């Protein structure tokens, strides 16, 4: 990934040199950081606006309608499936996935640093979710809950950490030089898992749809921010000119 980013930066340098008539080595870095910052700020603004409008009639009605629609499909088979899916978004689920990643990354890619990065993303997103829940202080839905819960409702911790963790894992697999069909299948699986974890929380009666949406947005912010920080650090560490 470092080499790919360096090649991209060099292309930026050549392009800017031709267009601006002079060579500015720092400008490409500024542009890359600016683009990522715009994405982070934009999604942060979206999260803030969603949070501010949680109690409006529009969101209240949508939460109720969507929740009732999903809950209406409850069956023993689906309950078993979504309970399993929601457990993959819990502490033990992530521990198992991290162990699997450690083995796979070390044996195939000969590099365990990706697991460290994944662990950091998971820990940071989890702690920030606790803070956001305390700030918002939203109670759980008043419906039959099929799994025990003790924390507050918004944003969904399962949705937020799933997006942050599996979203960042999706990014890692996207950068790996592996079979294209296998890569596409893995990425599709992670996306499906993220969505399934989110839906499972509504199905099980422990979250409003807006909780899931807020969690997804907050988790996506951490994905983009983590990608930005890690790549900037790698470039500055590897490039002697910086």
Short mmCIF file of C-alpha atoms in Angstrom, two decimals:
data_model
loop_
_atom_site.label_atom_id
_atom_site.label_comp_id
_atom_site.label_asym_id
_atom_site.label_seq_id
_atom_site.Cartn_x
_atom_site.Cartn_y
_atom_site.Cartn_z
CA UNK A 1 0.00 0.00 0.00
CA UNK A 2 2.88 2.37 0.76
CA UNK A 3 4.28 1.93 -2.76
CA UNK A 4 0.87 2.49 -4.29
CA UNK A 5 0.39 5.67 -2.31
CA UNK A 6 3.87 6.91 -3.23
CA UNK A 7 3.16 6.33 -6.93
CA UNK A 8 -0.12 8.25 -6.54
CA UNK A 9 1.67 11.10 -4.82
CA UNK A 10 4.32 11.24 -7.53
CA UNK A 11 1.60 11.44 -10.17
CA UNK A 12 0.04 14.27 -8.17
CA UNK A 13 3.39 16.04 -8.12
CA UNK A 14 3.88 15.74 -11.87
CA UNK A 15 0.32 16.87 -12.57
CA UNK A 16 0.53 19.85 -10.23
CA UNK A 17 3.95 20.79 -11.56
CA UNK A 18 2.57 20.96 -15.10
CA UNK A 19 -0.61 22.77 -14.16
CA UNK A 20 0.82 25.27 -11.72
CA UNK A 21 4.11 25.82 -13.49
CA UNK A 22 6.18 25.05 -10.42
CA UNK A 23 7.05 22.07 -8.24
CA UNK A 24 5.60 21.95 -4.75
CA UNK A 25 6.47 18.75 -2.92
CA UNK A 26 4.10 19.35 -0.03
CA UNK A 27 0.98 20.18 -2.04
CA UNK A 28 0.06 16.56 -2.96
CA UNK A 29 0.16 15.60 0.72
CA UNK A 30 -2.04 18.56 1.56
CA UNK A 31 -4.56 17.59 -1.13
CA UNK A 32 -4.76 13.97 0.04
CA UNK A 33 -5.24 15.02 3.65
CA UNK A 34 -7.79 17.66 2.60
CA UNK A 35 -9.91 15.16 0.64
CA UNK A 36 -9.98 12.71 3.53
CA UNK A 37 -10.70 15.54 5.96
CA UNK A 38 -13.67 16.67 3.86
CA UNK A 39 -15.09 13.14 3.99
CA UNK A 40 -14.61 12.95 7.75
CA UNK A 41 -16.12 16.40 8.32
CA UNK A 42 -19.02 15.69 5.97
CA UNK A 43 -19.94 12.42 7.65
CA UNK A 44 -19.48 14.02 11.08
CA UNK A 45 -21.93 16.76 10.10
CA UNK A 46 -24.37 14.11 8.87
CA UNK A 47 -24.07 12.25 12.18
CA UNK A 48 -24.61 15.47 14.14
CA UNK A 49 -27.73 16.38 12.16
CA UNK A 50 -29.12 12.88 12.59
CA UNK A 51 -28.51 13.05 16.34
CA UNK A 52 -30.21 16.44 16.60
CA UNK A 53 -33.33 15.21 14.78
CA UNK A 54 -33.82 11.92 16.61
CA UNK A 55 -36.90 13.12 18.47
CA UNK A 56 -38.68 14.71 15.52
CA UNK A 57 -41.96 13.21 14.32
CA UNK A 58 -40.33 12.16 11.04
CA UNK A 59 -37.68 9.97 12.67
CA UNK A 60 -40.04 8.72 15.37
CA UNK A 61 -42.56 7.55 12.77
CA UNK A 62 -39.90 6.01 10.53
CA UNK A 63 -38.33 4.19 13.47
CA UNK A 64 -41.69 2.75 14.45
CA UNK A 65 -42.72 1.74 10.93
CA UNK A 66 -39.40 0.11 10.01
CA UNK A 67 -39.09 -1.66 13.36
CA UNK A 68 -42.62 -3.07 13.16
CA UNK A 69 -42.01 -4.22 9.59
CA UNK A 70 -38.80 -6.08 10.47
CA UNK A 71 -40.17 -7.54 13.70
CA UNK A 72 -43.23 -8.83 11.83
CA UNK A 73 -40.96 -11.36 10.10
CA UNK A 74 -39.87 -13.03 13.33
CA UNK A 75 -39.64 -16.81 13.06
CA UNK A 76 -37.69 -19.37 15.11
CA UNK A 77 -35.23 -19.87 12.23
CA UNK A 78 -34.63 -16.15 11.67
CA UNK A 79 -34.34 -15.55 15.41
CA UNK A 80 -31.65 -18.20 15.62
CA UNK A 81 -29.81 -16.71 12.64
CA UNK A 82 -29.93 -13.11 13.83
CA UNK A 83 -28.95 -14.12 17.37
CA UNK A 84 -25.87 -15.81 15.93
CA UNK A 85 -25.12 -12.79 13.72
CA UNK A 86 -25.49 -10.34 16.58
CA UNK A 87 -23.09 -12.45 18.68
CA UNK A 88 -20.43 -12.10 15.96
CA UNK A 89 -20.63 -8.38 16.69
CA UNK A 90 -19.92 -8.94 20.38
CA UNK A 91 -16.69 -9.16 22.37
CA UNK A 92 -16.14 -12.88 21.92
CA UNK A 93 -17.01 -12.67 18.24
CA UNK A 94 -14.32 -10.08 17.63
CA UNK A 95 -11.77 -12.02 19.68
CA UNK A 96 -12.32 -15.07 17.49
CA UNK A 97 -12.06 -13.01 14.30
CA UNK A 98 -8.88 -11.31 15.54
CA UNK A 99 -7.28 -14.69 16.27
CA UNK A 100 -8.24 -15.94 12.81
CA UNK A 101 -6.85 -12.76 11.24
CA UNK A 102 -3.62 -13.10 13.21
CA UNK A 103 -3.12 -16.64 11.89
CA UNK A 104 -4.09 -15.79 8.30
CA UNK A 105 -2.09 -12.56 8.08
CA UNK A 106 1.01 -14.13 9.61
CA UNK A 107 0.94 -17.32 7.54
CA UNK A 108 -0.08 -15.78 4.20
CA UNK A 109 1.09 -12.17 4.30
CA UNK A 110 3.93 -12.67 6.81
CA UNK A 111 2.81 -9.56 8.64
CA UNK A 112 0.88 -9.32 11.91
CA UNK A 113 0.78 -5.50 12.02
CA UNK A 114 -2.66 -5.56 10.40
CA UNK A 115 -4.07 -7.25 13.49
CA UNK A 116 -2.61 -4.48 15.65
CA UNK A 117 -4.27 -1.90 13.39
CA UNK A 118 -7.59 -3.77 13.54
CA UNK A 119 -7.36 -4.00 17.33
CA UNK A 120 -6.73 -0.26 17.65
CA UNK A 121 -9.69 0.55 15.39
CA UNK A 122 -11.91 -1.80 17.42
CA UNK A 123 -10.86 -0.39 20.80
CA UNK A 124 -11.12 3.26 19.76
CA UNK A 125 -14.53 2.82 18.12
CA UNK A 126 -15.83 0.91 21.15
CA UNK A 127 -14.73 3.55 23.66
CA UNK A 128 -16.03 6.41 21.51
CA UNK A 129 -19.38 4.62 21.27
CA UNK A 130 -19.66 4.53 25.05
CA UNK A 131 -19.05 8.29 25.15
CA UNK A 132 -21.60 9.00 22.42
CA UNK A 133 -24.21 6.89 24.20
CA UNK A 134 -23.72 8.85 27.42
CA UNK A 135 -24.02 12.17 25.59
CA UNK A 136 -27.21 11.20 23.75
CA UNK A 137 -28.76 9.22 26.64
CA UNK A 138 -31.43 7.51 24.53
CA UNK A 139 -33.43 4.65 26.03
CA UNK A 140 -33.92 1.29 24.32
CA UNK A 141 -37.09 0.56 22.30
CA UNK A 142 -40.15 -0.39 24.33
CA UNK A 143 -40.77 -3.71 22.53
CA UNK A 144 -40.11 -7.36 23.25
CA UNK A 145 -36.34 -7.78 23.39
CA UNK A 146 -35.02 -11.21 22.42
CA UNK A 147 -31.53 -10.69 23.87
CA UNK A 148 -30.45 -9.04 27.15
CA UNK A 149 -29.13 -5.47 26.97
CA UNK A 150 -27.95 -3.07 29.67
CA UNK A 151 -26.49 -0.03 27.92
CA UNK A 152 -28.16 2.94 26.23
CA UNK A 153 -29.49 2.86 22.69
CA UNK A 154 -27.94 5.53 20.42
CA UNK A 155 -25.75 5.03 18.50
CA UNK A 156 -25.77 1.24 18.21
CA UNK A 157 -22.48 -0.16 19.48
CA UNK A 158 -22.87 -3.28 17.37
CA UNK A 159 -23.48 -1.26 14.20
CA UNK A 160 -20.69 1.20 14.93
CA UNK A 161 -18.01 -1.36 15.77
CA UNK A 162 -19.11 -3.64 12.92
CA UNK A 163 -18.72 -0.81 10.42
CA UNK A 164 -15.39 0.29 11.92
CA UNK A 165 -13.90 -3.19 12.31
CA UNK A 166 -15.21 -5.03 9.26
CA UNK A 167 -15.10 -1.83 7.21
CA UNK A 168 -11.39 -1.44 7.92
CA UNK A 169 -10.90 -5.17 7.30
CA UNK A 170 -12.62 -4.68 3.93
CA UNK A 171 -10.14 -1.91 3.14
CA UNK A 172 -7.20 -4.16 4.05
CA UNK A 173 -8.40 -6.97 1.79
CA UNK A 174 -8.96 -4.44 -0.99
CA UNK A 175 -5.27 -3.51 -0.83
CA UNK A 176 -4.02 -7.12 -0.75
CA UNK A 177 -2.60 -8.62 -3.94
CA UNK A 178 -4.76 -11.73 -4.07
CA UNK A 179 -7.09 -13.43 -6.56
CA UNK A 180 -9.67 -10.88 -7.76
CA UNK A 181 -12.63 -13.27 -7.50
CA UNK A 182 -11.64 -14.34 -3.98
CA UNK A 183 -11.11 -10.70 -2.97
CA UNK A 184 -14.53 -9.70 -4.31
CA UNK A 185 -16.16 -12.58 -2.45
CA UNK A 186 -14.48 -11.68 0.84
CA UNK A 187 -15.41 -8.01 0.52
CA UNK A 188 -19.02 -8.90 -0.34
CA UNK A 189 -19.14 -11.17 2.72
CA UNK A 190 -17.90 -8.40 5.02
CA UNK A 191 -20.45 -5.93 3.63
CA UNK A 192 -23.24 -8.47 4.10
CA UNK A 193 -22.06 -9.16 7.64
CA UNK A 194 -22.05 -5.45 8.52
CA UNK A 195 -25.61 -5.03 7.22
CA UNK A 196 -26.78 -8.25 8.89
CA UNK A 197 -25.42 -7.17 12.28
CA UNK A 198 -27.27 -3.87 11.94
CA UNK A 199 -30.57 -5.50 10.95
CA UNK A 200 -30.20 -8.10 13.72
CA UNK A 201 -30.32 -5.40 16.38
CA UNK A 202 -33.65 -4.11 15.05
CA UNK A 203 -35.04 -7.63 14.60
CA UNK A 204 -34.11 -8.57 18.17
CA UNK A 205 -35.88 -5.46 19.47
CA UNK A 206 -32.90 -3.79 21.11
CA UNK A 207 -32.39 -0.84 18.75
CA UNK A 208 -34.25 1.69 16.66
CA UNK A 209 -33.34 1.89 12.94
CA UNK A 210 -31.94 5.37 13.56
CA UNK A 211 -29.62 3.85 16.17
CA UNK A 212 -28.24 1.58 13.46
CA UNK A 213 -27.91 4.41 10.95
CA UNK A 214 -26.10 6.56 13.50
CA UNK A 215 -23.79 3.66 14.37
CA UNK A 216 -22.98 3.02 10.72
CA UNK A 217 -22.16 6.68 10.10
CA UNK A 218 -19.99 6.95 13.22
CA UNK A 219 -18.20 3.70 12.35
CA UNK A 220 -17.59 4.89 8.78
CA UNK A 221 -16.00 8.06 10.15
CA UNK A 222 -13.51 5.90 12.07
CA UNK A 223 -12.78 3.81 8.95
CA UNK A 224 -11.89 6.85 6.85
CA UNK A 225 -9.98 8.52 9.69
CA UNK A 226 -7.98 5.35 10.41
CA UNK A 227 -7.10 4.86 6.73
CA UNK A 228 -5.96 8.47 6.53
CA UNK A 229 -3.79 8.36 9.65
CA UNK A 230 -2.17 5.00 8.89
CA UNK A 231 -1.27 5.87 5.32
CA UNK A 232 0.06 9.31 6.18
CA UNK A 233 2.24 7.77 8.90
CA UNK A 234 3.50 5.09 6.51
CA UNK A 235 4.40 7.63 3.83
CA UNK A 236 6.24 9.89 6.24
CA UNK A 237 8.04 6.90 7.75
CA UNK A 238 9.19 5.50 4.40
CA UNK A 239 9.83 8.65 2.40
CA UNK A 240 13.19 10.24 3.35
CA UNK A 241 12.11 13.55 1.84
CA UNK A 242 9.46 13.96 4.48
#
